[in-house]
XYZ file of C-alpha atoms in Angstrom:
748
model
C -12.736 -5.134 -36.833
C -14.632 -2.534 -34.850
C -12.688 0.535 -33.732
C -15.254 1.968 -31.325
C -18.021 0.595 -29.181
C -21.389 2.125 -29.982
C -23.824 1.938 -27.053
C -27.316 0.524 -27.540
C -29.887 3.095 -28.494
C -32.052 4.766 -25.871
C -35.108 3.117 -27.429
C -33.580 -0.339 -26.943
C -32.671 0.307 -23.332
C -36.006 1.908 -22.502
C -37.856 -1.067 -23.991
C -35.775 -3.495 -21.905
C -36.284 -1.488 -18.730
C -40.062 -1.349 -19.283
C -40.510 -5.107 -19.634
C -42.547 -6.441 -16.618
C -40.180 -9.268 -15.681
C -41.170 -9.205 -11.979
C -44.868 -9.626 -12.759
C -45.030 -11.881 -15.837
C -48.507 -13.187 -14.923
C -47.456 -16.819 -15.331
C -44.958 -19.519 -14.412
C -42.834 -22.116 -16.144
C -44.894 -25.334 -16.513
C -42.371 -27.753 -14.979
C -44.039 -26.980 -11.642
C -47.225 -25.508 -10.166
C -47.875 -22.500 -7.951
C -50.400 -21.761 -5.213
C -50.877 -18.513 -3.262
C -52.638 -18.843 0.094
C -53.792 -16.627 2.937
C -51.234 -17.097 5.777
C -54.015 -17.080 8.433
C -56.705 -19.295 6.926
C -54.486 -21.114 4.445
C -57.172 -20.323 1.876
C -56.467 -20.122 -1.849
C -55.878 -16.622 -3.242
C -54.301 -17.448 -6.618
C -53.010 -20.530 -8.430
C -51.383 -21.542 -11.679
C -53.792 -23.040 -14.210
C -51.973 -26.410 -13.986
C -52.212 -26.778 -10.191
C -54.757 -29.624 -10.176
C -53.128 -31.466 -13.086
C -49.604 -31.217 -11.594
C -50.422 -31.972 -7.948
C -53.503 -34.164 -8.328
C -55.329 -31.986 -5.800
C -58.021 -29.446 -6.624
C -58.106 -26.274 -4.505
C -61.070 -24.038 -5.220
C -60.793 -20.225 -4.958
C -61.088 -19.269 -1.292
C -60.937 -22.887 -0.124
C -58.611 -23.597 2.817
C -56.059 -26.376 2.696
C -57.334 -27.371 6.123
C -60.594 -28.463 4.459
C -58.902 -30.729 1.901
C -58.098 -34.219 3.170
C -55.357 -34.845 0.548
C -53.599 -31.624 1.640
C -53.785 -32.100 5.407
C -50.101 -33.027 5.685
C -49.145 -29.907 3.720
C -51.405 -27.742 5.880
C -49.778 -29.003 9.088
C -46.304 -28.426 7.648
C -47.270 -24.874 6.679
C -48.617 -24.154 10.160
C -45.335 -25.269 11.742
C -43.264 -23.266 9.256
C -45.303 -20.048 9.578
C -45.095 -20.170 13.371
C -41.316 -20.815 13.325
C -40.367 -17.490 11.755
C -38.067 -19.176 9.227
C -37.725 -17.087 6.022
C -38.268 -19.933 3.548
C -39.692 -23.429 3.308
C -38.252 -26.449 1.433
C -39.876 -29.779 2.176
C -40.927 -33.050 0.545
C -44.665 -33.465 1.181
C -47.491 -35.814 0.238
C -50.367 -34.463 -1.801
C -52.835 -37.274 -2.242
C -50.936 -40.085 -3.889
C -47.998 -37.870 -5.001
C -44.708 -36.949 -3.347
C -43.678 -33.392 -4.277
C -41.086 -30.842 -3.380
C -42.646 -27.652 -2.019
C -40.879 -24.308 -1.635
C -42.535 -21.429 0.131
C -41.924 -17.772 0.946
C -44.084 -15.101 2.505
C -44.949 -11.889 0.618
C -47.324 -8.976 1.092
C -49.672 -10.660 -1.390
C -49.771 -13.972 0.480
C -47.732 -17.148 0.928
C -46.349 -18.316 -2.419
C -45.988 -22.103 -2.629
C -44.179 -23.770 -5.532
C -44.487 -27.483 -6.294
C -41.923 -29.497 -8.289
C -40.992 -33.135 -8.760
C -38.894 -34.655 -5.945
C -35.278 -35.894 -6.278
C -34.892 -39.007 -8.354
C -32.267 -40.567 -6.068
C -30.643 -40.224 -2.667
C -27.631 -38.606 -4.319
C -29.792 -35.629 -5.351
C -30.958 -34.848 -1.800
C -29.167 -32.263 0.349
C -27.875 -35.065 2.579
C -26.359 -36.783 -0.440
C -24.955 -33.542 -1.816
C -23.321 -32.402 1.423
C -20.050 -34.385 0.938
C -19.588 -32.780 -2.491
C -20.032 -29.300 -1.028
C -17.557 -30.084 1.745
C -14.983 -31.320 -0.770
C -15.544 -28.216 -2.897
C -14.920 -25.971 0.097
C -11.640 -27.760 0.823
C -10.540 -27.473 -2.814
C -11.056 -23.719 -3.086
C -9.323 -23.124 0.223
C -6.210 -24.577 -1.361
C -6.670 -22.617 -4.621
C -3.812 -20.238 -5.356
C -5.798 -17.475 -7.027
C -9.199 -16.392 -8.324
C -8.720 -18.208 -11.612
C -8.232 -21.531 -9.822
C -11.309 -20.898 -7.650
C -13.406 -20.107 -10.735
C -12.259 -23.261 -12.515
C -13.118 -25.394 -9.472
C -16.568 -23.778 -9.254
C -17.582 -24.420 -12.882
C -16.385 -28.042 -12.689
C -18.424 -28.660 -9.539
C -21.597 -26.994 -10.832
C -21.454 -29.015 -14.054
C -20.948 -32.200 -12.057
C -23.957 -31.342 -9.866
C -26.315 -30.313 -12.673
C -25.159 -32.228 -15.754
C -25.279 -29.179 -18.072
C -23.304 -29.327 -21.334
C -21.408 -26.147 -20.512
C -20.959 -24.104 -17.326
C -19.312 -20.675 -17.403
C -18.335 -18.231 -14.702
C -18.129 -14.629 -15.736
C -17.500 -11.427 -13.785
C -18.928 -7.970 -14.420
C -16.794 -4.859 -14.707
C -17.805 -1.370 -13.571
C -19.694 -0.829 -16.851
C -21.632 -4.081 -16.537
C -19.810 -5.969 -19.299
C -19.215 -9.609 -18.358
C -15.962 -11.470 -19.081
C -15.834 -15.282 -18.991
C -13.160 -16.228 -16.426
C -13.665 -20.008 -16.383
C -15.541 -22.651 -18.362
C -16.157 -26.385 -18.226
C -17.968 -28.241 -21.036
C -18.413 -31.453 -22.971
C -17.970 -29.910 -26.434
C -21.671 -29.994 -27.375
C -21.899 -26.214 -27.119
C -19.246 -23.725 -28.326
C -16.710 -22.300 -25.910
C -16.804 -18.644 -24.826
C -13.746 -18.791 -22.574
C -12.071 -15.375 -22.336
C -14.809 -13.625 -24.331
C -16.866 -10.652 -23.217
C -20.632 -10.162 -23.155
C -21.965 -6.586 -23.377
C -23.872 -5.093 -20.452
C -26.929 -4.676 -22.683
C -27.406 -8.480 -22.670
C -28.678 -8.163 -19.083
C -30.899 -5.092 -18.474
C -30.665 -3.242 -15.153
C -33.896 -4.668 -13.734
C -32.752 -8.193 -14.578
C -29.468 -7.553 -12.762
C -31.432 -6.455 -9.704
C -33.470 -9.657 -9.841
C -30.254 -11.668 -10.040
C -29.118 -9.837 -6.903
C -32.357 -10.501 -4.997
C -32.995 -14.072 -6.173
C -29.679 -15.878 -6.402
C -30.718 -18.836 -8.556
C -32.872 -19.222 -11.684
C -33.681 -22.290 -13.787
C -35.124 -22.523 -17.293
C -35.490 -26.276 -18.093
C -36.530 -25.562 -21.679
C -36.429 -22.483 -23.848
C -39.524 -23.652 -25.755
C -41.978 -23.741 -22.861
C -45.432 -22.157 -22.988
C -46.086 -20.068 -19.839
C -48.830 -21.288 -17.515
C -51.066 -18.358 -16.477
C -52.161 -17.426 -12.970
C -55.826 -17.506 -11.972
C -57.026 -14.901 -11.259
C -54.552 -12.621 -13.055
C -54.633 -9.983 -10.301
C -53.994 -10.583 -6.613
C -57.187 -10.481 -4.498
C -55.106 -8.829 -1.751
C -54.241 -5.578 -3.531
C -55.650 -5.897 -7.051
C -52.173 -5.857 -8.592
C -50.246 -8.491 -10.590
C -48.498 -11.054 -8.387
C -44.841 -10.164 -7.735
C -42.826 -13.301 -8.555
C -39.383 -11.822 -7.889
C -38.499 -14.561 -5.383
C -40.333 -17.394 -7.164
C -38.210 -20.169 -8.681
C -40.937 -20.931 -11.249
C -41.272 -17.326 -12.417
C -41.810 -17.167 -16.181
C -38.986 -15.297 -17.875
C -38.986 -12.664 -20.584
C -39.802 -13.822 -24.133
C -36.796 -11.769 -25.218
C -34.543 -13.881 -22.987
C -35.999 -17.127 -24.319
C -35.335 -15.929 -27.864
C -31.824 -14.950 -26.758
C -31.292 -18.535 -25.547
C -32.523 -20.005 -28.818
C -30.311 -17.619 -30.807
C -27.419 -18.752 -28.641
C -28.195 -22.412 -29.414
C -29.110 -23.395 -25.858
C -32.262 -25.303 -24.956
C -31.994 -24.936 -21.162
C -30.104 -22.813 -18.665
C -29.514 -22.145 -14.993
C -27.750 -19.224 -13.328
C -26.274 -18.777 -9.860
C -25.553 -15.236 -8.666
C -22.212 -14.323 -7.118
C -22.709 -11.441 -4.671
C -19.718 -9.628 -3.223
C -20.310 -6.939 -0.593
C -23.934 -6.727 -1.682
C -23.256 -6.103 -5.385
C -23.715 -8.491 -8.299
C -20.086 -9.464 -8.893
C -20.784 -12.163 -11.499
C -22.760 -15.247 -12.504
C -22.264 -18.974 -12.833
C -24.259 -19.881 -15.922
C -25.061 -23.421 -17.052
C -26.404 -24.323 -20.524
C -27.435 -27.450 -22.389
C -28.400 -27.904 -25.993
C -31.454 -29.958 -24.955
C -33.940 -29.525 -22.137
C -32.480 -30.027 -18.656
C -34.338 -30.287 -15.340
C -32.571 -29.598 -12.037
C -34.492 -30.370 -8.835
C -34.767 -27.893 -5.913
C -32.226 -29.748 -3.734
C -29.530 -29.582 -6.416
C -30.391 -25.943 -7.060
C -30.090 -25.273 -3.322
C -26.696 -27.021 -3.320
C -25.627 -24.799 -6.231
C -26.915 -21.770 -4.308
C -24.841 -22.786 -1.274
C -21.847 -23.288 -3.573
C -22.410 -19.807 -4.981
C -22.523 -18.321 -1.487
C -19.319 -20.120 -0.518
C -17.715 -18.825 -3.684
C -18.986 -15.292 -2.968
C -17.447 -15.339 0.516
C -14.134 -16.639 -0.827
C -13.979 -13.944 -3.523
C -14.955 -11.246 -1.045
C -12.332 -12.382 1.469
C -9.594 -12.572 -1.158
C -10.508 -9.213 -2.676
C -10.467 -7.608 0.762
C -7.120 -9.226 1.553
C -5.680 -8.111 -1.789
C -6.967 -4.564 -1.246
C -5.551 -4.483 2.264
C -2.149 -5.741 1.113
C -2.130 -3.311 -1.781
C -3.236 -0.405 0.394
C -0.537 -1.141 2.994
C 2.125 -1.209 0.280
C 0.947 2.154 -1.060
C 0.683 3.508 2.492
C 4.372 2.770 3.014
C 5.152 4.829 -0.079
C 2.923 7.642 1.188
C 4.564 7.629 4.628
C 8.045 7.774 3.107
C 7.037 10.598 0.752
C 5.356 12.656 3.494
C 8.463 12.315 5.642
C 10.549 13.845 2.868
C 7.979 16.556 2.117
C 8.119 17.671 5.738
C 11.775 18.608 5.200
C 11.231 20.371 1.850
C 10.846 24.132 1.442
C 7.451 23.593 -0.236
C 5.453 20.443 -0.866
C 5.627 21.147 -4.629
C 9.417 21.170 -4.542
C 9.388 18.071 -2.356
C 7.261 16.176 -4.880
C 9.568 17.025 -7.782
C 12.634 16.099 -5.733
C 11.139 12.680 -4.933
C 9.778 11.647 -8.330
C 9.919 7.866 -7.792
C 7.853 8.037 -4.618
C 5.427 10.531 -6.149
C 4.757 8.263 -9.123
C 4.804 5.131 -6.982
C 1.981 6.484 -4.853
C -0.517 5.483 -7.581
C 1.775 3.468 -9.907
C 1.615 6.212 -12.506
C 3.935 7.023 -15.415
C 3.726 10.783 -14.906
C 2.519 13.334 -12.372
C 1.881 17.048 -12.041
C 0.926 19.516 -9.340
C -1.052 22.571 -10.453
C -1.225 25.659 -8.232
C -1.526 29.383 -8.780
C 2.258 29.471 -8.682
C 2.614 27.242 -11.748
C 2.743 23.644 -12.947
C 5.428 21.243 -11.690
C 5.761 17.895 -13.484
C 7.532 14.546 -13.260
C 7.693 11.597 -15.659
C 5.547 11.335 -18.803
C 3.002 14.153 -18.883
C 1.229 16.448 -21.339
C 2.461 20.019 -21.783
C 1.849 22.465 -18.870
C -0.926 24.315 -20.737
C -2.638 20.970 -21.471
C -2.357 19.990 -17.821
C -3.944 23.309 -16.826
C -6.812 22.609 -19.251
C -7.405 19.235 -17.563
C -7.370 20.854 -14.113
C -9.761 23.580 -15.258
C -12.183 21.020 -16.750
C -12.169 18.960 -13.551
C -12.645 22.107 -11.455
C -15.651 23.159 -13.538
C -17.171 19.697 -13.057
C -16.753 20.100 -9.296
C -14.503 17.048 -9.142
C -12.935 16.542 -5.732
C -11.453 13.196 -6.730
C -11.483 11.995 -10.354
C -10.269 8.632 -11.649
C -10.567 8.475 -15.437
C -9.076 5.868 -17.729
C -9.995 8.064 -20.716
C -9.287 11.804 -20.497
C -10.603 12.135 -24.048
C -14.128 11.402 -22.805
C -13.958 14.659 -20.818
C -11.606 16.693 -23.006
C -11.723 15.706 -26.704
C -8.432 17.530 -27.329
C -6.741 14.931 -25.106
C -6.582 12.584 -28.110
C -3.505 14.521 -29.226
C -1.434 13.415 -26.218
C -3.039 10.010 -25.550
C 0.297 8.198 -25.951
C 1.636 10.190 -23.000
C -1.523 10.420 -20.942
C -4.810 8.660 -21.620
C -5.813 8.193 -17.997
C -5.705 10.630 -15.092
C -6.181 10.301 -11.355
C -6.669 13.763 -9.871
C -7.295 15.113 -6.374
C -8.261 18.715 -5.691
C -6.177 20.655 -3.175
C -8.215 23.882 -3.239
C -11.908 24.645 -2.908
C -11.575 27.982 -4.708
C -9.005 27.450 -7.457
C -8.302 24.732 -10.074
C -5.384 23.432 -8.009
C -4.822 19.688 -8.356
C -2.322 16.917 -7.885
C -2.593 14.693 -10.960
C -1.184 11.321 -11.940
C -1.101 10.124 -15.564
C -1.017 6.798 -17.375
C -0.328 6.341 -21.099
C -2.635 4.761 -23.656
C -2.899 0.978 -23.456
C -3.965 -0.374 -26.842
C -5.685 -3.736 -26.380
C -8.021 -6.078 -28.223
C -11.274 -7.281 -26.651
C -12.951 -10.477 -27.857
C -16.736 -10.089 -27.748
C -19.275 -12.872 -28.174
C -20.964 -11.067 -31.071
C -21.046 -7.448 -32.189
C -21.582 -5.389 -28.991
C -22.842 -2.447 -31.049
C -25.964 -4.410 -32.045
C -27.344 -5.879 -28.821
C -31.015 -5.606 -29.785
C -33.011 -5.732 -33.001
C -36.453 -4.282 -33.620
C -39.196 -6.148 -35.459
C -42.632 -7.805 -35.230
C -43.869 -5.078 -32.938
C -41.497 -5.960 -30.078
C -37.845 -6.083 -29.111
C -35.663 -8.970 -30.338
C -32.254 -9.986 -28.978
C -29.159 -10.152 -31.101
C -28.785 -13.263 -33.220
C -25.044 -13.495 -33.738
C -22.642 -14.762 -31.082
C -19.650 -15.124 -33.387
C -16.435 -13.707 -31.975
C -16.120 -9.968 -32.580
C -12.755 -8.297 -32.066
C -12.609 -4.689 -30.924
C -9.438 -2.632 -30.671
C -9.673 -0.260 -27.712
C -7.747 3.010 -27.904
C -7.560 6.265 -25.926
C -7.741 4.352 -22.638
C -5.198 3.573 -19.970
C -5.026 0.800 -17.419
C -7.904 1.545 -15.006
C -7.123 2.945 -11.557
C -7.775 0.482 -8.731
C -9.723 1.288 -5.570
C -6.470 1.093 -3.587
C -4.766 3.609 -5.862
C -7.709 5.999 -5.635
C -7.723 5.595 -1.843
C -3.963 6.226 -1.793
C -4.355 9.460 -3.775
C -7.242 10.597 -1.576
C -5.357 9.859 1.629
C -2.306 11.679 0.301
C -4.457 14.707 -0.567
C -5.709 14.846 3.009
C -2.149 14.577 4.342
C -0.961 17.358 2.015
C -3.785 19.624 3.153
C -2.888 18.934 6.786
C 0.787 19.602 6.024
C 0.014 22.911 4.304
C -2.350 23.906 7.120
C 0.242 23.047 9.756
C 2.887 25.069 7.939
C 0.472 27.987 7.617
C -0.135 27.840 11.370
C 3.611 27.688 11.993
C 4.139 30.677 9.704
C 1.370 32.593 11.452
C 2.919 31.843 14.822
C 6.378 32.777 13.550
C 5.028 35.991 12.024
C 3.407 36.897 15.320
C 6.645 36.247 17.173
C 8.645 38.255 14.631
C 6.204 41.142 14.880
C 6.569 41.126 18.651
C 10.365 40.914 18.357
C 10.401 43.784 15.840
C 8.327 45.909 18.176
C 10.732 45.166 21.006
C 13.735 45.950 18.774
C 12.140 49.182 17.579
C 11.437 50.168 21.159
C 15.004 49.300 22.128
C 16.475 51.191 19.148
C 14.323 54.226 19.845
C 15.257 54.232 23.519
C 18.987 53.786 22.913
C 19.222 56.280 20.059
C 17.128 58.853 21.925
C 19.220 58.528 25.081
C 22.533 58.716 23.176
C 21.771 61.915 21.253
C 22.455 64.250 24.175
C 25.777 62.658 25.307
C 27.215 62.796 21.777
C 26.184 66.426 21.413
C 27.823 67.169 24.763
C 31.035 65.478 23.592
C 31.096 67.613 20.428
C 30.286 70.778 22.362
C 32.892 70.255 25.090
C 35.513 69.286 22.514
C 34.881 72.565 20.664
C 35.076 74.569 23.937
C 38.294 72.832 24.932
C 39.782 73.564 21.511
C 38.913 77.268 21.846
C 40.377 77.593 25.371
C 43.567 75.649 24.803
C 44.977 77.529 21.802
C 48.590 76.804 22.688
C 48.221 73.026 22.451
C 50.712 71.179 20.297
C 49.617 69.813 16.935
C 49.230 66.251 18.197
C 46.846 67.330 20.961
C 44.846 69.426 18.530
C 44.596 66.397 16.219
C 43.265 64.332 19.108
C 40.602 66.927 19.881
C 39.562 67.112 16.235
C 39.330 63.322 16.048
C 37.065 63.352 19.119
C 34.815 65.917 17.447
C 34.665 64.029 14.148
C 33.922 60.693 15.857
C 31.226 62.242 18.043
C 29.624 63.967 15.024
C 29.659 60.686 13.060
C 28.183 58.792 16.002
C 25.564 61.504 16.400
C 24.526 61.211 12.780
C 24.294 57.429 13.197
C 22.131 57.870 16.288
C 19.900 60.337 14.420
C 19.469 57.909 11.523
C 18.733 55.052 13.922
C 16.172 57.204 15.680
C 14.504 58.045 12.366
C 14.532 54.407 11.287
C 13.018 53.150 14.557
C 10.413 55.922 14.588
C 9.062 54.781 11.202
C 7.413 51.761 12.819
C 5.635 54.018 15.320
C 4.641 56.895 13.079
C 1.288 57.050 11.338
C 1.206 57.989 7.656
C -0.760 61.095 6.697
C -1.151 60.812 2.927
C -1.976 63.756 0.711
C -0.861 65.240 -2.586
C 2.875 65.988 -2.763
C 4.287 68.495 -5.271
C 7.411 66.573 -6.261
C 8.867 69.386 -8.385
C 8.783 71.775 -5.447
C 10.079 69.102 -3.055
C 13.127 68.301 -5.232
C 13.914 72.011 -5.580
C 13.860 72.445 -1.777
C 16.198 69.471 -1.314
C 18.667 70.966 -3.824
C 18.666 74.370 -2.060
C 19.263 72.698 1.298
C 22.356 70.968 -0.094
C 23.917 73.970 -1.854
C 26.142 75.091 1.079
C 27.858 71.685 1.023
C 28.353 71.690 -2.766
C 30.706 74.664 -3.008
C 33.379 73.989 -5.605
C 31.529 71.004 -7.089
C 30.595 70.976 -10.799
C 27.261 69.158 -11.049
C 25.058 69.090 -14.113
C 21.462 68.791 -12.813
C 18.624 67.552 -15.034
C 15.235 67.745 -13.348
C 12.379 66.467 -15.506
C 8.701 67.324 -15.206
C 7.720 65.477 -12.058
C 4.088 64.308 -11.620
C 2.334 64.901 -8.316
C 2.753 62.075 -5.782
C 0.340 60.752 -3.163
C 1.910 60.098 0.225
C 3.216 61.494 3.506
C 5.120 64.660 2.503
C 7.771 64.498 5.236
C 8.490 60.816 4.578
C 8.625 61.222 0.803
C 10.978 64.196 1.337
C 13.261 61.899 3.366
C 13.392 59.383 0.474
C 14.180 62.052 -2.127
C 16.770 63.679 0.138
C 18.560 60.381 0.816
C 18.634 59.360 -2.869
C 19.891 62.750 -4.099
C 22.419 62.936 -1.256
C 23.560 59.446 -2.261
C 24.000 60.588 -5.892
C 25.979 63.655 -4.791
C 28.238 61.567 -2.536
C 29.068 58.827 -5.079
C 29.800 61.302 -7.888
C 32.306 63.121 -5.669
C 35.276 61.736 -7.544
C 33.961 62.797 -10.936
C 35.284 66.074 -12.425
C 31.920 66.566 -14.083
C 28.991 65.013 -12.145
C 25.588 64.346 -13.696
C 22.414 63.846 -11.647
C 19.046 63.262 -13.344
C 15.666 63.207 -11.584
C 12.604 62.122 -13.628
C 9.096 60.803 -13.071
C 6.185 59.250 -14.968
C 2.624 58.111 -14.342
C 1.695 54.474 -14.812
C -1.643 52.692 -14.483
C -1.785 52.394 -10.713
C 1.380 54.120 -9.528
C 3.656 57.092 -10.030
C 7.303 56.176 -10.656
C 10.387 58.343 -9.964
C 14.059 57.785 -10.811
C 17.291 59.332 -9.550
C 20.228 58.604 -11.840
C 23.920 59.556 -11.524
C 27.189 58.904 -13.313
C 29.086 58.013 -10.148
C 31.198 55.018 -9.175
C 28.289 52.545 -9.327
C 28.416 49.092 -7.730
C 28.647 45.429 -8.632
C 25.088 44.094 -9.283
C 26.148 40.792 -7.729
C 25.592 42.467 -4.355
C 22.368 44.313 -5.150
C 20.533 42.120 -2.626
C 22.489 43.787 0.196
C 21.933 47.338 -0.983
C 18.839 48.166 1.072
C 19.871 46.302 4.245
C 20.659 48.106 7.500
C 24.408 48.800 7.919
C 25.139 47.235 4.517
C 27.973 48.890 2.574
C 29.146 48.144 -0.960
C 32.113 50.569 -0.678
C 34.763 51.198 1.976
C 33.850 53.704 4.677
C 37.255 55.346 4.167
C 36.227 56.204 0.593
C 32.644 57.337 1.207
C 31.204 58.532 4.520
C 27.805 57.368 5.712
C 25.958 55.435 8.388
C 24.678 52.576 6.166
C 21.063 53.304 7.139
C 19.928 55.803 4.494
C 18.854 53.330 1.783
C 17.255 50.981 4.339
C 15.245 53.993 5.524
C 14.147 54.700 1.941
C 13.010 51.132 1.438
C 11.025 51.114 4.662
C 9.261 54.374 3.839
C 8.368 53.308 0.290
C 7.072 49.902 1.386
C 4.964 51.464 4.145
C 3.325 53.470 1.369
C 2.658 50.230 -0.554
C 5.269 50.995 -3.218
C 8.518 49.441 -4.417
C 12.126 50.567 -4.713
C 14.992 49.091 -6.736
C 18.397 49.921 -8.136
C 20.454 49.119 -11.215
C 24.098 49.968 -11.757
C 27.150 49.561 -13.943
C 30.407 49.608 -12.021
C 32.274 52.804 -12.814
C 29.437 54.280 -14.898
C 26.720 55.175 -12.406
C 23.584 54.068 -10.606
C 19.834 54.462 -11.130
C 17.365 54.281 -8.238
C 13.673 53.793 -9.038
C 10.804 53.998 -6.569
C 7.044 53.913 -7.046
C 4.156 55.232 -4.961
C 0.559 54.030 -5.425
C -1.922 56.556 -6.765
C -4.714 57.943 -4.637
C -7.549 55.369 -4.492
C -11.080 56.337 -5.469
C -10.208 59.363 -7.566
C -8.344 62.608 -6.971
C -9.341 65.969 -5.613
C -9.149 69.057 -7.781
C -5.611 69.712 -8.861
C -4.438 66.170 -8.123
C -3.619 63.330 -10.456
C -6.545 60.988 -11.225
C -6.503 57.486 -9.779
C -5.891 54.666 -12.278
């Protein structure tokens, strides 16, 4: 048993493609051929057997109008040529003989083909019409394609009398599988077997597409040459592509003999312009089929083609509508999800059902999200990268291993992939996976040996014994509907992401405008309130000095007014500073952090009388930023450390700094009361407190101010703490870009 399918060699295929099957230079001898000038009806070329077959001699250049025995033919040709009809099929008299004549017009002249007439009334088109009508009715009632195919092969065998008639369809690779067969047992059966694409070269397939019917009454015929060999019109060999009598390739005749068939006929099945399949009739002995029967078979083939096309379109439409319902349902749910990636994972059944896959993944810069049976995330990224490098916008592969050999390792999980790109710049994809489907194919002969060399020319394969091949590393192929479903979904996802981006942009714009309005409001309110609060404090102090004989309760009231006004004033000052940050420009320069920390300590000394604080100030690297703003950050953090170590008999405050690649990092650490890290998310919010105001004074704006300053510099700030043991604040400032001036730190 073969494990892999080896393709035919390049030499074999090149030799097949080079064979001049359109211009063989001769015809099959069961008829005769004449080429005439369409204006004069004069002879241009003829087969060597013309006079013997028709009983009429036509000399080179002689017009049919000048030959008495051909006068009826000449008149018929005149009528046909003036009618504009594409082809001619008539029974005519040539001398004492009745013959069938077929004609078609080419650039090299009118090609006329003469064959024997029908032997009985039943073989005329009039006699065959009832059979065709009955066939049409039978396939209309057929339940599926298999029933249609069976009806077709039965009818063609009844019309032609061949020993065996097969119908086989081509797949996307060109291999043909026998779908239906009808025979009398004289020839072996090939039902269900597969013929390799190499049995029919590409140029032969194109001829099958252009000329729908071909007859070979005997595989042992000797070709009848054309005289002269070259067309007098253009000096080239006569193109017999549309000729029914065209002599066929010697390789094909040998193929027939190797197959045990003495005669054959084929009818092309064309669906949407492509060669979908063939009806092929064979007999062990010679078999003649007259033009009327062949025409009936051609009509049957066209009826069959239309039926297959209509059913395929209906099946695709039904399938596409079913998948569209899944897509609509999924998109509705994605619209409510925080991100489309999360929405896909939360709706696994719909995601997989979109292409009938066993697994799926979405790959973005943010990571890989998966559902169902899939390879590992790093393997999925490798697939996405390979597809991105190939420029694949949409890829439908039933064998990933053909693109990525390493995919053999996970074939049981994913042998096939359907992928759609969701980014033009990055390897971002939505992928669907199908597992390996191990199956056995029955070939009519070893497909790895389609041609054999010898005797100076190409020879076809000789063996047609069943050959079994086990196919691995392949999944069930993706259908056109599934690929269309994935593509449509990709477009919808892109529209969804774009719409959300537009919504975010609009929301951002509105938030920016609202923030500006709030900043303006805060600045106005805080600025206007500063003076009244200062007046309250001042007048309360004056009243206290003048009214010295007030009772203790009244003095307490006055002191409470002063304290409240001072606290409100500090709050207003902090609000004013916070609101001004959005309006102030940043003037960055080098900042001597050691000197700045020392100044902050000296400014606080009057308020630290009686406190025992152990200060540890490390060697602080130079910072790059706005000096006044950075001073505000350092002041607030040190003031915070002093405040929250107030209850400690021996306070410790440590200030350190270090240079990193692209930033300078500073820390302020204390051994104060600390806080519960559960609430660290609230720490830098405006008016957020993690301790009671009765225990620790403050406006609740200081840390929010620090965060805003640091972020405006492009840095970060964070805090860690252990309740009852202390807190550490860390903030970073980016280094000066493009290098430093003399005396400054270098830029990383």
